PDB file of C-alpha atoms in Angstrom:
ATOM      1  CA  MET A   1      -0.068  -0.125  -0.020  1.00 63.00           C
ATOM      2  CA  ALA A   2       1.299   3.328  -0.880  1.00 71.00           C
ATOM      3  CA  SER A   3       2.151   5.808   1.868  1.00 78.00           C
ATOM      4  CA  LYS A   4      -0.583   8.962   1.729  1.00 87.00           C
ATOM      5  CA  ARG A   5       1.571  11.073   2.995  1.00 92.00           C
ATOM      6  CA  THR A   6       3.618  13.688   0.837  1.00 94.00           C
ATOM      7  CA  LYS A   7       6.881  15.655   1.259  1.00 94.00           C
ATOM      8  CA  ILE A   8       6.844  18.800   2.035  1.00 95.00           C
ATOM      9  CA  THR A   9       9.653  22.094   2.763  1.00 96.00           C
ATOM     10  CA  LEU A  10       8.932  24.827   5.031  1.00 97.00           C
ATOM     11  CA  GLU A  11      10.038  28.067   4.450  1.00 97.00           C
ATOM     12  CA  CYS A  12      10.976  31.112   6.585  1.00 97.00           C
ATOM     13  CA  THR A  13       8.673  33.941   6.033  1.00 96.00           C
ATOM     14  CA  GLU A  14      10.637  36.547   7.010  1.00 96.00           C
ATOM     15  CA  CYS A  15      14.504  35.002   5.287  1.00 96.00           C
ATOM     16  CA  LYS A  16      12.692  33.038   2.302  1.00 94.00           C
ATOM     17  CA  MET A  17      15.005  30.575   3.407  1.00 96.00           C
ATOM     18  CA  ARG A  18      14.439  26.848   3.170  1.00 96.00           C
ATOM     19  CA  ASN A  19      15.212  25.427   6.489  1.00 94.00           C
ATOM     20  CA  TYR A  20      13.018  22.260   7.228  1.00 96.00           C
ATOM     21  CA  ASP A  21      11.671  19.284   4.964  1.00 95.00           C
ATOM     22  CA  THR A  22       8.970  16.833   6.367  1.00 95.00           C
ATOM     23  CA  THR A  23       5.802  15.203   5.495  1.00 94.00           C
ATOM     24  CA  LYS A  24       1.893  15.369   6.299  1.00 94.00           C
ATOM     25  CA  ASN A  25      -1.304  14.223   5.101  1.00 93.00           C
ATOM     26  CA  LYS A  26      -2.659  15.898   2.567  1.00 90.00           C
ATOM     27  CA  LYS A  27      -6.285  14.167   2.883  1.00 91.00           C
ATOM     28  CA  GLU A  28      -6.376  15.517   7.018  1.00 91.00           C
ATOM     29  CA  HIS A  29      -4.318  18.565   5.857  1.00 89.00           C
ATOM     30  CA  PRO A  30      -5.035  20.368   2.410  1.00 91.00           C
ATOM     31  CA  ASP A  31      -4.708  23.686   3.312  1.00 93.00           C
ATOM     32  CA  ARG A  32      -1.000  25.149   3.850  1.00 94.00           C
ATOM     33  CA  ILE A  33       1.068  24.479   7.268  1.00 94.00           C
ATOM     34  CA  GLU A  34       2.295  27.081   9.156  1.00 95.00           C
ATOM     35  CA  THR A  35       4.194  26.602  12.464  1.00 95.00           C
ATOM     36  CA  LYS A  36       6.689  28.829  14.598  1.00 97.00           C
ATOM     37  CA  LYS A  37      10.454  27.003  14.238  1.00 96.00           C
ATOM     38  CA  PHE A  38      13.675  28.022  14.872  1.00 97.00           C
ATOM     39  CA  CYS A  39      15.223  29.855  12.093  1.00 96.00           C
ATOM     40  CA  ALA A  40      19.563  29.512  11.618  1.00 95.00           C
ATOM     41  CA  LYS A  41      20.174  32.755   9.349  1.00 95.00           C
ATOM     42  CA  CYS A  42      17.488  35.134  11.645  1.00 96.00           C
ATOM     43  CA  HIS A  43      18.936  33.087  14.976  1.00 96.00           C
ATOM     44  CA  ARG A  44      15.524  33.162  16.150  1.00 97.00           C
ATOM     45  CA  HIS A  45      12.286  31.739  16.079  1.00 97.00           C
ATOM     46  CA  THR A  46       9.970  32.667  13.372  1.00 97.00           C
ATOM     47  CA  MET A  47       7.121  31.386  11.026  1.00 97.00           C
ATOM     48  CA  HIS A  48       7.847  29.127   8.652  1.00 97.00           C
ATOM     49  CA  LYS A  49       5.092  27.893   5.735  1.00 97.00           C
ATOM     50  CA  GLU A  50       4.891  25.528   3.568  1.00 96.00           C
ATOM     51  CA  SER A  51       6.605  26.196   0.318  1.00 93.00           C
ATOM     52  CA  LYS A  52       6.079  25.015  -3.265  1.00 80.00           C
TER      53      LYS A  52
END
């Protein structure tokens, strides 16, 4: 059985650096994910959103 999870990349909303790779279930979460994560370039916690 194929996995229902899709690979996504999280991008910092301030510096646009793509910091994190993760997976999500598109059936349960069809919207784009936004979460607060640490950005190594900004040296602080910033909002990260799902990028294409």
